[in-house]
PDB file of N, CA and C in Angstrom:
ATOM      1  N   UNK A   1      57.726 206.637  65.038  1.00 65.00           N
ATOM      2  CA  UNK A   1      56.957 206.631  66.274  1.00 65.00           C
ATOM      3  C   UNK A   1      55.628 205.887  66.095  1.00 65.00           C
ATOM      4  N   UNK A   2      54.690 205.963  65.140  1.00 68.00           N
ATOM      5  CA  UNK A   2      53.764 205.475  64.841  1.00 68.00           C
ATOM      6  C   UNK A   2      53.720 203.917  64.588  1.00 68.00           C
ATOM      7  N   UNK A   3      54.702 203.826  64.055  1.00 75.00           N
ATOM      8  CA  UNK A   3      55.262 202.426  63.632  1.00 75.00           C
ATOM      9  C   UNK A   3      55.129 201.340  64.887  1.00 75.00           C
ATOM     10  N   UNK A   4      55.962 202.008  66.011  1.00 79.00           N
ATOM     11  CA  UNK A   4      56.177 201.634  66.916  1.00 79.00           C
ATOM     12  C   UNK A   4      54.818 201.101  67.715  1.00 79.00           C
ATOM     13  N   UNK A   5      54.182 202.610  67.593  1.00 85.00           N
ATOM     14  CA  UNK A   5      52.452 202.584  68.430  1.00 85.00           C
ATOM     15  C   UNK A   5      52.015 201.601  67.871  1.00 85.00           C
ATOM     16  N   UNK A   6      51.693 201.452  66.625  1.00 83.00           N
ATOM     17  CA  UNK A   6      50.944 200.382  66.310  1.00 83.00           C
ATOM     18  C   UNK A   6      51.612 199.280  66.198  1.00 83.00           C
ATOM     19  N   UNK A   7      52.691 198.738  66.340  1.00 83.00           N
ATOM     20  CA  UNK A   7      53.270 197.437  66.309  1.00 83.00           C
ATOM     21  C   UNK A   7      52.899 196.784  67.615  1.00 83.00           C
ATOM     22  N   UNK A   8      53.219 197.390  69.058  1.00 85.00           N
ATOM     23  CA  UNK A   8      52.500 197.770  70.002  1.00 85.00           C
ATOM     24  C   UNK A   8      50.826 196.975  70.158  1.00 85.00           C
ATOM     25  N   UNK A   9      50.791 197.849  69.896  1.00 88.00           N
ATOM     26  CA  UNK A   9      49.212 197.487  70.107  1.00 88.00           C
ATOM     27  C   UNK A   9      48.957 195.986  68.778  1.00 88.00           C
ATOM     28  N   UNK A  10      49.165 196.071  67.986  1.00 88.00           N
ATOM     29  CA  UNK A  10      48.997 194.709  67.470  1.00 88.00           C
ATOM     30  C   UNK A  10      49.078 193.611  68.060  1.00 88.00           C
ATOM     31  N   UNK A  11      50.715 193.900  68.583  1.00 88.00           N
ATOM     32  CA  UNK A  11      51.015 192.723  69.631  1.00 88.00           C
ATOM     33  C   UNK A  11      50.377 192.274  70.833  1.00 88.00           C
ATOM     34  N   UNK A  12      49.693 193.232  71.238  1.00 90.00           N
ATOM     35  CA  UNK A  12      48.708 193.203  72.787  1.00 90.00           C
ATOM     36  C   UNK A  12      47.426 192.573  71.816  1.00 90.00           C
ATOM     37  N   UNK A  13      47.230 192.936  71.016  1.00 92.00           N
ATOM     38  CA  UNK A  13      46.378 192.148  70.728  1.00 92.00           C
ATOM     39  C   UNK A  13      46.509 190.339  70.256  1.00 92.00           C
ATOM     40  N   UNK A  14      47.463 190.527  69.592  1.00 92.00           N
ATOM     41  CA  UNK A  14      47.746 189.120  69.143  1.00 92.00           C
ATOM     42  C   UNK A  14      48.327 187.905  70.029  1.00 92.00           C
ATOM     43  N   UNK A  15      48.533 189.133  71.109  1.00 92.00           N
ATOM     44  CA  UNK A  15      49.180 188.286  72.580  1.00 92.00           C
ATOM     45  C   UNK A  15      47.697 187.313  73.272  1.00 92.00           C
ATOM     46  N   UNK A  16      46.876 188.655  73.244  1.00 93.00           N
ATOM     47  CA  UNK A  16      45.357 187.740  73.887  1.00 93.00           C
ATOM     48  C   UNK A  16      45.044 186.584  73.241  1.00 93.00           C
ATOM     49  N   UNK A  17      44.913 186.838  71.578  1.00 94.00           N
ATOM     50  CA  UNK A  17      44.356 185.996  70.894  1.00 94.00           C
ATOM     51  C   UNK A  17      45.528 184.459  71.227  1.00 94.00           C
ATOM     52  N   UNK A  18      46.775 184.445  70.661  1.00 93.00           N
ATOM     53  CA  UNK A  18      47.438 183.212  70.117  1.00 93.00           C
ATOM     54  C   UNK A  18      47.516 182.821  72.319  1.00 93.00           C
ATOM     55  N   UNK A  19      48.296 183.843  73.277  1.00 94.00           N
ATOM     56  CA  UNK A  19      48.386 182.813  74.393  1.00 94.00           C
ATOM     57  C   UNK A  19      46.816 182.722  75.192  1.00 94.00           C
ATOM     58  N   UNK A  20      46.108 183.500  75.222  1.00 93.00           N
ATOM     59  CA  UNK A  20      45.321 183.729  76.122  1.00 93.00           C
ATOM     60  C   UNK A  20      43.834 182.561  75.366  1.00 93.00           C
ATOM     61  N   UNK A  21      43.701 183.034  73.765  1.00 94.00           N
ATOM     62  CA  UNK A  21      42.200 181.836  73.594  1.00 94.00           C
ATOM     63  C   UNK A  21      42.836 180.454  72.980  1.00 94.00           C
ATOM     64  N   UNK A  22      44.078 180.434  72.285  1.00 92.00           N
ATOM     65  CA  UNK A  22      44.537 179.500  71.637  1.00 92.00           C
ATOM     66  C   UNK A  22      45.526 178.921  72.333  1.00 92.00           C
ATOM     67  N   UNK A  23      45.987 179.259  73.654  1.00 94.00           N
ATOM     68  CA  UNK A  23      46.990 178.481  74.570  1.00 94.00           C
ATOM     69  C   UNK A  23      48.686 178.188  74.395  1.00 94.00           C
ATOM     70  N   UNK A  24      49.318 179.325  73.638  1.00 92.00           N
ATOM     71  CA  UNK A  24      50.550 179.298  72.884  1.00 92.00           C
ATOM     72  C   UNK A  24      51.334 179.124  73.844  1.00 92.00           C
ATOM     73  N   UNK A  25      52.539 178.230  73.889  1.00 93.00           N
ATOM     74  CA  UNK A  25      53.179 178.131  74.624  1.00 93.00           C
ATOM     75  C   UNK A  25      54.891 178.267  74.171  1.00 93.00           C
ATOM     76  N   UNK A  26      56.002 179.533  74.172  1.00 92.00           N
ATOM     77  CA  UNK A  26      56.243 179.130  73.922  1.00 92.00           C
ATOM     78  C   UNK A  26      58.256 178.422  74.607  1.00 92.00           C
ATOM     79  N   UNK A  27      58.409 177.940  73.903  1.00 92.00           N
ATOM     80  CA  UNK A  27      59.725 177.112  74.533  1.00 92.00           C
ATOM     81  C   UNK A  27      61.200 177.489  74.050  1.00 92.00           C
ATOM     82  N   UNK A  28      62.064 177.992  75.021  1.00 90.00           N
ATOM     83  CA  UNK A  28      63.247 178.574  74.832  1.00 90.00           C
ATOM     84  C   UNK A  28      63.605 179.799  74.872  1.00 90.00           C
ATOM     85  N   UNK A  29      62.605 180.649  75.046  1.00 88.00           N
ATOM     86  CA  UNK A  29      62.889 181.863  74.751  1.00 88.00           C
ATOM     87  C   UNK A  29      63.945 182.543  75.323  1.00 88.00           C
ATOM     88  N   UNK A  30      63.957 181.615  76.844  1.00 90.00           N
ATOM     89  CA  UNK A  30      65.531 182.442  77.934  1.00 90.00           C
ATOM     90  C   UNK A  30      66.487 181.893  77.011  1.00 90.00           C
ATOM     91  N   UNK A  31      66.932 181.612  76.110  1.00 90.00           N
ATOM     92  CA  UNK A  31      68.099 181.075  74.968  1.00 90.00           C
ATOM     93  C   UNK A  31      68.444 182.571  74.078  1.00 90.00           C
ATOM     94  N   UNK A  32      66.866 183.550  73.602  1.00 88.00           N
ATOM     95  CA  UNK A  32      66.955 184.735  72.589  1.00 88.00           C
ATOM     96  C   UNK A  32      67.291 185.759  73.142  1.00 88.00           C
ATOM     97  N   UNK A  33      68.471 186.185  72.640  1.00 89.00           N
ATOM     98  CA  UNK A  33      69.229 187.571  73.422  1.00 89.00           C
ATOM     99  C   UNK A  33      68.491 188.462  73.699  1.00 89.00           C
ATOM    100  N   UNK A  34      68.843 189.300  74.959  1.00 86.00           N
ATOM    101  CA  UNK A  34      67.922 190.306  74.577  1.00 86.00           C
ATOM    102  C   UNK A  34      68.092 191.794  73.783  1.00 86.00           C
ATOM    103  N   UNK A  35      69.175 191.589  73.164  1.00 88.00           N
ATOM    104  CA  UNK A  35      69.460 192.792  72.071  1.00 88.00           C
ATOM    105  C   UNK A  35      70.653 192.348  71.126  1.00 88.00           C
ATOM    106  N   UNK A  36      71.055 192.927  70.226  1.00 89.00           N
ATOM    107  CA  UNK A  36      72.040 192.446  68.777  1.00 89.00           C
ATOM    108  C   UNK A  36      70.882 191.397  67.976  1.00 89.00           C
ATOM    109  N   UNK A  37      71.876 191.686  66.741  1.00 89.00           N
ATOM    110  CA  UNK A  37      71.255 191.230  65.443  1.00 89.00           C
ATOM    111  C   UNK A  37      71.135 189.546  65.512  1.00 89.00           C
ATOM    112  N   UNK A  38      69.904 189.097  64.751  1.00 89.00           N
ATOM    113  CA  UNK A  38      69.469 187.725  65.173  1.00 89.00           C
ATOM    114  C   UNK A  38      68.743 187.807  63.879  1.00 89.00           C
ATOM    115  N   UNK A  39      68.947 186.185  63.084  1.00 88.00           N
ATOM    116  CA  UNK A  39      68.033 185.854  62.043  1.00 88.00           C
ATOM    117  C   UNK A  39      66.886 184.792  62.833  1.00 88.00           C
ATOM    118  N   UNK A  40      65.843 185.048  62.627  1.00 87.00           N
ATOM    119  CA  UNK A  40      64.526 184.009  62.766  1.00 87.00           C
ATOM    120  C   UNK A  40      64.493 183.467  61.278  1.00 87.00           C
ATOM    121  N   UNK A  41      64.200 181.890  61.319  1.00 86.00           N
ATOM    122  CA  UNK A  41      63.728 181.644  59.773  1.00 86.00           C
ATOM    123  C   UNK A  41      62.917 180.120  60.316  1.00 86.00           C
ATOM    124  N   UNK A  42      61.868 180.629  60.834  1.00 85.00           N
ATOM    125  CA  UNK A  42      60.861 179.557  61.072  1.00 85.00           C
ATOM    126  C   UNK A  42      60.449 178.724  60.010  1.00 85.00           C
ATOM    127  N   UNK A  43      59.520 177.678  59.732  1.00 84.00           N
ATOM    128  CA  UNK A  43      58.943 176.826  59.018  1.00 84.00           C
ATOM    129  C   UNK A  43      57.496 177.320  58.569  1.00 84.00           C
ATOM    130  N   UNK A  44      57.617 177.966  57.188  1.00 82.00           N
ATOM    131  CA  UNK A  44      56.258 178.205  57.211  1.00 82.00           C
ATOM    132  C   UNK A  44      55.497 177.479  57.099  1.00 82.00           C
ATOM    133  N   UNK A  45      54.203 177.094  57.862  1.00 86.00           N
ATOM    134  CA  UNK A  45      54.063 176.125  57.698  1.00 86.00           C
ATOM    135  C   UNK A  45      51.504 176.987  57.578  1.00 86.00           C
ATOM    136  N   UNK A  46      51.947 177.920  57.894  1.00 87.00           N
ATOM    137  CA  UNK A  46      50.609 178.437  57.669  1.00 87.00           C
ATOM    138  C   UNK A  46      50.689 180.015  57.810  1.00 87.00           C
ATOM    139  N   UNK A  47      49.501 181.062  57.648  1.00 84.00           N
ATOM    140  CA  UNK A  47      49.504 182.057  57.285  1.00 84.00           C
ATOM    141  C   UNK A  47      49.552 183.075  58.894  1.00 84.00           C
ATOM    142  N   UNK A  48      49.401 181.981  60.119  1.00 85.00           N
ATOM    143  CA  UNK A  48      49.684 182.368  61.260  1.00 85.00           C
ATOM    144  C   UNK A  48      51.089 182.801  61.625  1.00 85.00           C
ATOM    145  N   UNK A  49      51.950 182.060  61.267  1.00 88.00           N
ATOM    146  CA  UNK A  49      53.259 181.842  61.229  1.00 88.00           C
ATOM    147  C   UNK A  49      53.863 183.134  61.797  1.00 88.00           C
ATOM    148  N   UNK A  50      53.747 184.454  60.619  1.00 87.00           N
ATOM    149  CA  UNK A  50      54.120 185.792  61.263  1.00 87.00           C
ATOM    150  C   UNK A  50      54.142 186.255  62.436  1.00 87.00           C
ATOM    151  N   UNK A  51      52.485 186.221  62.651  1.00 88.00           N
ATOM    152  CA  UNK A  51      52.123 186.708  63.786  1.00 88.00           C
ATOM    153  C   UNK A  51      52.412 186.242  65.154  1.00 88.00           C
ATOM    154  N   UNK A  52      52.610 184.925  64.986  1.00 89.00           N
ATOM    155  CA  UNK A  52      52.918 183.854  66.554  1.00 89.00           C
ATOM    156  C   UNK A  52      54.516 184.081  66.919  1.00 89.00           C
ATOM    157  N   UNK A  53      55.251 184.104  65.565  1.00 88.00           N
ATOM    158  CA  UNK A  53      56.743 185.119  65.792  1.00 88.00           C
ATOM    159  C   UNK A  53      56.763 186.021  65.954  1.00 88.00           C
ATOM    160  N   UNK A  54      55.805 186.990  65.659  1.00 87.00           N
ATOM    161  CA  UNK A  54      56.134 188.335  66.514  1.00 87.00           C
ATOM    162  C   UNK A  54      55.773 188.148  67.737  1.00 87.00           C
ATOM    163  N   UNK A  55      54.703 187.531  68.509  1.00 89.00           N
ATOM    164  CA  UNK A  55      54.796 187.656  69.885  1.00 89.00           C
ATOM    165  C   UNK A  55      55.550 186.443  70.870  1.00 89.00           C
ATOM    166  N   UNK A  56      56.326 185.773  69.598  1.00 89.00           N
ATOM    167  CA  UNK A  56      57.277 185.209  70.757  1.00 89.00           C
ATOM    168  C   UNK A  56      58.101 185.550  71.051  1.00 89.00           C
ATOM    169  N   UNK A  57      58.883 186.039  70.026  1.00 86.00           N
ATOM    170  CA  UNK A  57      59.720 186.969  70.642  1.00 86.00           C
ATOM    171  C   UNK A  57      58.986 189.200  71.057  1.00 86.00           C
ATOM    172  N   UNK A  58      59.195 188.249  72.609  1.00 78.00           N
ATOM    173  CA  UNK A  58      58.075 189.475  73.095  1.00 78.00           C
ATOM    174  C   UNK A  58      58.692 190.818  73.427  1.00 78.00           C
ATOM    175  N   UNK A  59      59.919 190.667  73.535  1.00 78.00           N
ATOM    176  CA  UNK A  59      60.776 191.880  73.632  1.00 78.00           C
ATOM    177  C   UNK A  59      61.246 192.423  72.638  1.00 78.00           C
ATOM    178  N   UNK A  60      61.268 191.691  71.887  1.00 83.00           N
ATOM    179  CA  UNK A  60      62.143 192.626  70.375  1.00 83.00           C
ATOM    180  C   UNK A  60      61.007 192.944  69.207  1.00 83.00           C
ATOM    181  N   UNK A  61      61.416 193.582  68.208  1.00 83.00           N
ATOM    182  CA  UNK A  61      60.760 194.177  67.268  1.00 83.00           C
ATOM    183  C   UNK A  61      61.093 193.374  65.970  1.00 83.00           C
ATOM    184  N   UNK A  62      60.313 192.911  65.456  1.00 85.00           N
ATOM    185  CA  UNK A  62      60.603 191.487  64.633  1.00 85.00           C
ATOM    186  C   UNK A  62      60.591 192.107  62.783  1.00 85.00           C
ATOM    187  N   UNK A  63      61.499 192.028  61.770  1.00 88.00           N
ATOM    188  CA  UNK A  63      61.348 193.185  60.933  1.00 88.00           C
ATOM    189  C   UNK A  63      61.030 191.740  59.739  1.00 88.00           C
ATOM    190  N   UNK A  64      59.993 191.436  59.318  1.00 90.00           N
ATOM    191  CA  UNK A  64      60.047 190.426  58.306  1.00 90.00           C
ATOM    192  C   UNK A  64      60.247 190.678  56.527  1.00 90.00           C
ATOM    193  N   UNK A  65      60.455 189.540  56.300  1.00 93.00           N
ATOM    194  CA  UNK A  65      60.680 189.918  54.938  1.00 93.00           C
ATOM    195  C   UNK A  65      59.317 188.575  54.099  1.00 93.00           C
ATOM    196  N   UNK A  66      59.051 189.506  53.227  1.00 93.00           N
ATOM    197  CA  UNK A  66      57.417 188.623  53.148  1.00 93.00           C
ATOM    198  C   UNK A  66      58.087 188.582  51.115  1.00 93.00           C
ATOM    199  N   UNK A  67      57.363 187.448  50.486  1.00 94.00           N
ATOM    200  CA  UNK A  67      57.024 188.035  49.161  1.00 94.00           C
ATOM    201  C   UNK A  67      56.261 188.870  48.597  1.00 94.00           C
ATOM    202  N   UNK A  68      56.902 189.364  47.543  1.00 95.00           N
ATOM    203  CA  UNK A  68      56.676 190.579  46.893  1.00 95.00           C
ATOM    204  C   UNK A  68      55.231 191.252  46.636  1.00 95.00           C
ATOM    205  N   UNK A  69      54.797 189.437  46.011  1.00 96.00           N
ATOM    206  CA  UNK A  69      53.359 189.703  46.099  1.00 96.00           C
ATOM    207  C   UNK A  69      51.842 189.936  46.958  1.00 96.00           C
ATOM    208  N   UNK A  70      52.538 190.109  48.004  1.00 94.00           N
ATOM    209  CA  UNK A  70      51.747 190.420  49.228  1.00 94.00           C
ATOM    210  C   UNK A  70      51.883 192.107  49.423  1.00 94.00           C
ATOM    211  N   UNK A  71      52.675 192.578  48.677  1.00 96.00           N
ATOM    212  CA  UNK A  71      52.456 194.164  48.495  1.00 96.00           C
ATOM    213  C   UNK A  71      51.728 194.700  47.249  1.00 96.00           C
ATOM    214  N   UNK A  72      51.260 193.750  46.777  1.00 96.00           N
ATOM    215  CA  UNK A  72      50.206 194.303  45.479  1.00 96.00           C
ATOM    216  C   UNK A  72      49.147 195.303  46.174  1.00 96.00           C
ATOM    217  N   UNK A  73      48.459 194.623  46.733  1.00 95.00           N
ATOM    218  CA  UNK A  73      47.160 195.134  47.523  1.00 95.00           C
ATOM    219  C   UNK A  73      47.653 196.745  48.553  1.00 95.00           C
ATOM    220  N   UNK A  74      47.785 198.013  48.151  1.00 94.00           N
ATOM    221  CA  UNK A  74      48.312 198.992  48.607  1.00 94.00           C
ATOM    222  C   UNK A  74      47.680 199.196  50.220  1.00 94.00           C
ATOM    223  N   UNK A  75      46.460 198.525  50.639  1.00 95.00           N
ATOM    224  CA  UNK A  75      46.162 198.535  51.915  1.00 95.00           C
ATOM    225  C   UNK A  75      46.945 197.441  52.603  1.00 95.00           C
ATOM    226  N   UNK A  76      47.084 196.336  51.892  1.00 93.00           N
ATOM    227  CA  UNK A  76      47.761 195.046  52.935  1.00 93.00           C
ATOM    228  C   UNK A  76      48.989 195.912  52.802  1.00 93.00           C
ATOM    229  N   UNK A  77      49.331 196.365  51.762  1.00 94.00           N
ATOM    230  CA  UNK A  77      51.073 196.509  52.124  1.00 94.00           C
ATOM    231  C   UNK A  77      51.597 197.433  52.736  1.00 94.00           C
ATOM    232  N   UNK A  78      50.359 198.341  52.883  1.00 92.00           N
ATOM    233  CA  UNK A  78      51.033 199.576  53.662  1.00 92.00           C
ATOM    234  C   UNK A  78      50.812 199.215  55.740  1.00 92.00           C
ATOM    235  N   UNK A  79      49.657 198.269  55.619  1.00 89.00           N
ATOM    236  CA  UNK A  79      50.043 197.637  56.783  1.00 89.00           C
ATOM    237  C   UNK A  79      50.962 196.821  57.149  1.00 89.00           C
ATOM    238  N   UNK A  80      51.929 195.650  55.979  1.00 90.00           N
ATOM    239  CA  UNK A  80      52.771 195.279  55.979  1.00 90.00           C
ATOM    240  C   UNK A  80      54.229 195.889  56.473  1.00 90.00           C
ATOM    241  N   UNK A  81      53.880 196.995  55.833  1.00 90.00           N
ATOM    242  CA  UNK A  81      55.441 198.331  55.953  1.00 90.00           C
ATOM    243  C   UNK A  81      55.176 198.662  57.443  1.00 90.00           C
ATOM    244  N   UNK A  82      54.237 199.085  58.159  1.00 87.00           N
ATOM    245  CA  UNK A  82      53.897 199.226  59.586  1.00 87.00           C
ATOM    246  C   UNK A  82      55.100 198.382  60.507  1.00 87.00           C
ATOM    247  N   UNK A  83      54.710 196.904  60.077  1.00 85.00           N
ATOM    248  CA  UNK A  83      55.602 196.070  61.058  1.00 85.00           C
ATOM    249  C   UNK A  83      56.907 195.722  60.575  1.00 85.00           C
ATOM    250  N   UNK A  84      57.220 196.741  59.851  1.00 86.00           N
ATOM    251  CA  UNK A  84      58.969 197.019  59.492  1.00 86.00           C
ATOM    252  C   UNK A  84      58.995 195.604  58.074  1.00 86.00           C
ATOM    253  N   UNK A  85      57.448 195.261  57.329  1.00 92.00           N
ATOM    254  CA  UNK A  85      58.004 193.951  56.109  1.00 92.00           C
ATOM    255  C   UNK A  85      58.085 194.707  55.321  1.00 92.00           C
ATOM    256  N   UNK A  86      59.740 194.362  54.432  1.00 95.00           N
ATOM    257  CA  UNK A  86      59.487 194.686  53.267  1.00 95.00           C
ATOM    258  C   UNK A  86      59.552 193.318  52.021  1.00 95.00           C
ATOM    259  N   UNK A  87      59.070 193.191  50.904  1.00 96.00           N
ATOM    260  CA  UNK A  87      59.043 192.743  50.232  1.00 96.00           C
ATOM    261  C   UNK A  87      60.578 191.975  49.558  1.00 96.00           C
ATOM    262  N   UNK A  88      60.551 191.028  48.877  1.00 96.00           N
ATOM    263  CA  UNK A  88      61.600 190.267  48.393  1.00 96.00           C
ATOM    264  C   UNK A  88      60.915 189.483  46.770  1.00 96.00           C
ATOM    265  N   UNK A  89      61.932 189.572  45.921  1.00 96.00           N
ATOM    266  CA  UNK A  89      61.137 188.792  44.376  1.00 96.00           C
ATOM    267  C   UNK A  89      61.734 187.408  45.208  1.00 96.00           C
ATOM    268  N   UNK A  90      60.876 186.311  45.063  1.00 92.00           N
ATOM    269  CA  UNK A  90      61.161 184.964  44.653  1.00 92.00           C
ATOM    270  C   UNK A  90      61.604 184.594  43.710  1.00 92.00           C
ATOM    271  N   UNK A  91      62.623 183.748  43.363  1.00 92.00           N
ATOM    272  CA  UNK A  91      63.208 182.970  42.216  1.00 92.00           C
ATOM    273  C   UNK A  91      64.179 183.896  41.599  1.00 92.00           C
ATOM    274  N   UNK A  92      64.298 185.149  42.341  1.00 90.00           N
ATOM    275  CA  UNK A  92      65.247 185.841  41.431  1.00 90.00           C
ATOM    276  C   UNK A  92      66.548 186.166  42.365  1.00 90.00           C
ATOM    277  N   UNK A  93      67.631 186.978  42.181  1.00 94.00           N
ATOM    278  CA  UNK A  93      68.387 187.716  43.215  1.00 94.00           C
ATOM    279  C   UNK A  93      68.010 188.778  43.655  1.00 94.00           C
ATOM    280  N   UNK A  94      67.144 189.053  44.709  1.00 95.00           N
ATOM    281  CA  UNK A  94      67.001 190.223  44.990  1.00 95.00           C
ATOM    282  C   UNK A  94      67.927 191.026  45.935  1.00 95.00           C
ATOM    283  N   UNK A  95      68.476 192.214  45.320  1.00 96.00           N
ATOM    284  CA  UNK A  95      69.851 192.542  45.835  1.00 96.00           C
ATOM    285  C   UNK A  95      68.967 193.829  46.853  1.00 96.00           C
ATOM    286  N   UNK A  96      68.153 194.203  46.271  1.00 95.00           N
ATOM    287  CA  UNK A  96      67.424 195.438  47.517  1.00 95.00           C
ATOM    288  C   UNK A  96      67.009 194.664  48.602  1.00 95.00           C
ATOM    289  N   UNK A  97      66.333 193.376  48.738  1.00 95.00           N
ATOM    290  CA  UNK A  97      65.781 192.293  49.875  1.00 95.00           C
ATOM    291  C   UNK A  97      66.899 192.605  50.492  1.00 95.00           C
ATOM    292  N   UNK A  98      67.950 191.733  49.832  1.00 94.00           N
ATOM    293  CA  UNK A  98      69.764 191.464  50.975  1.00 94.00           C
ATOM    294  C   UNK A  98      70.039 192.833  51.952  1.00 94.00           C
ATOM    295  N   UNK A  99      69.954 193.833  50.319  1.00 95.00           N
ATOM    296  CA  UNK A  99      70.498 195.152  51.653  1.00 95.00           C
ATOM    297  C   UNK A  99      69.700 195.814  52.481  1.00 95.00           C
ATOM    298  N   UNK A 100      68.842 195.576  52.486  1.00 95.00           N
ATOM    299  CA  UNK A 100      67.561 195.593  53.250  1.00 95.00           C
ATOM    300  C   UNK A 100      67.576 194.856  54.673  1.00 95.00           C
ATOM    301  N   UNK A 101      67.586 193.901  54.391  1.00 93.00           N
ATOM    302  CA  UNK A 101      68.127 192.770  55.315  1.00 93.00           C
ATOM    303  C   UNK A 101      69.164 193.093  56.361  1.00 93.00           C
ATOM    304  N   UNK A 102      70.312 193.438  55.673  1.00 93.00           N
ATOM    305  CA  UNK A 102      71.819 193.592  55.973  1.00 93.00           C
ATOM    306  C   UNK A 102      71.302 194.388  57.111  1.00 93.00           C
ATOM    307  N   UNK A 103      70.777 195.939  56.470  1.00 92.00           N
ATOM    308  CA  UNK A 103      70.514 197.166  57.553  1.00 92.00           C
ATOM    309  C   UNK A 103      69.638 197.102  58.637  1.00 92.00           C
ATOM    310  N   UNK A 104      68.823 195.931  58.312  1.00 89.00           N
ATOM    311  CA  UNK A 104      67.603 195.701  59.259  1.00 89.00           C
ATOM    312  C   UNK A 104      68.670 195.625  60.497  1.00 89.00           C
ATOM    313  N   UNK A 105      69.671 193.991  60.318  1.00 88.00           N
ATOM    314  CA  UNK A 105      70.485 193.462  61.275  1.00 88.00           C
ATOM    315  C   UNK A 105      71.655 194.289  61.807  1.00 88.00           C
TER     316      UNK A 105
END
């Protein structure tokens, strides 16, 4: 429930910021179902990236999978876990990421 509240409210916030001061626009969205399992795998291309996918897709609940090392820091990561990220090793097989994954979808 909490999870929810604050995912919520993040998004109202991040909605003002990326469409309302930064002018986000975005394109296709009548294409994204509006329910069943769906992979996003955008271009990272900066540290915004997350956040502008969670509020494009504005109806659904977006569950990311981040590297590992962004859960060092027990405050970033426990805000991380909030918006349903869990962690993945790079360069290795991570078989908890996959089933993780699997159950998300």
């Amino acid at each position: 429930m909490f999870k929810k509240i604050f995912y919520s409210v993040v998004r109202v916030l991040f909605n003002g910021l990326f469409f309302g001061i930064y002018g986000l626009h975005v394109e296709g969205r009548e294409n994204i179902p509006k329910e069943g399992a769906i992979i996003v795998a955008p271009n990272h291309k900066s540290n915004f990236d997350p956040p502008i996918v969670g509020v494009a897709f504005k109806d659904r609940i977006i569950h990311y999978m981040a590297k590992e090392e962004l859960f060092k820091n027990p405050i970033f990561g426990y805000i991380l876990r909030q918006f349903g990220t869990f962690p993945v090793k790079r360069g290795a097989i991570d078989r908890a990421a996959i089933r993780r994954a699997i159950r998300e979808l």
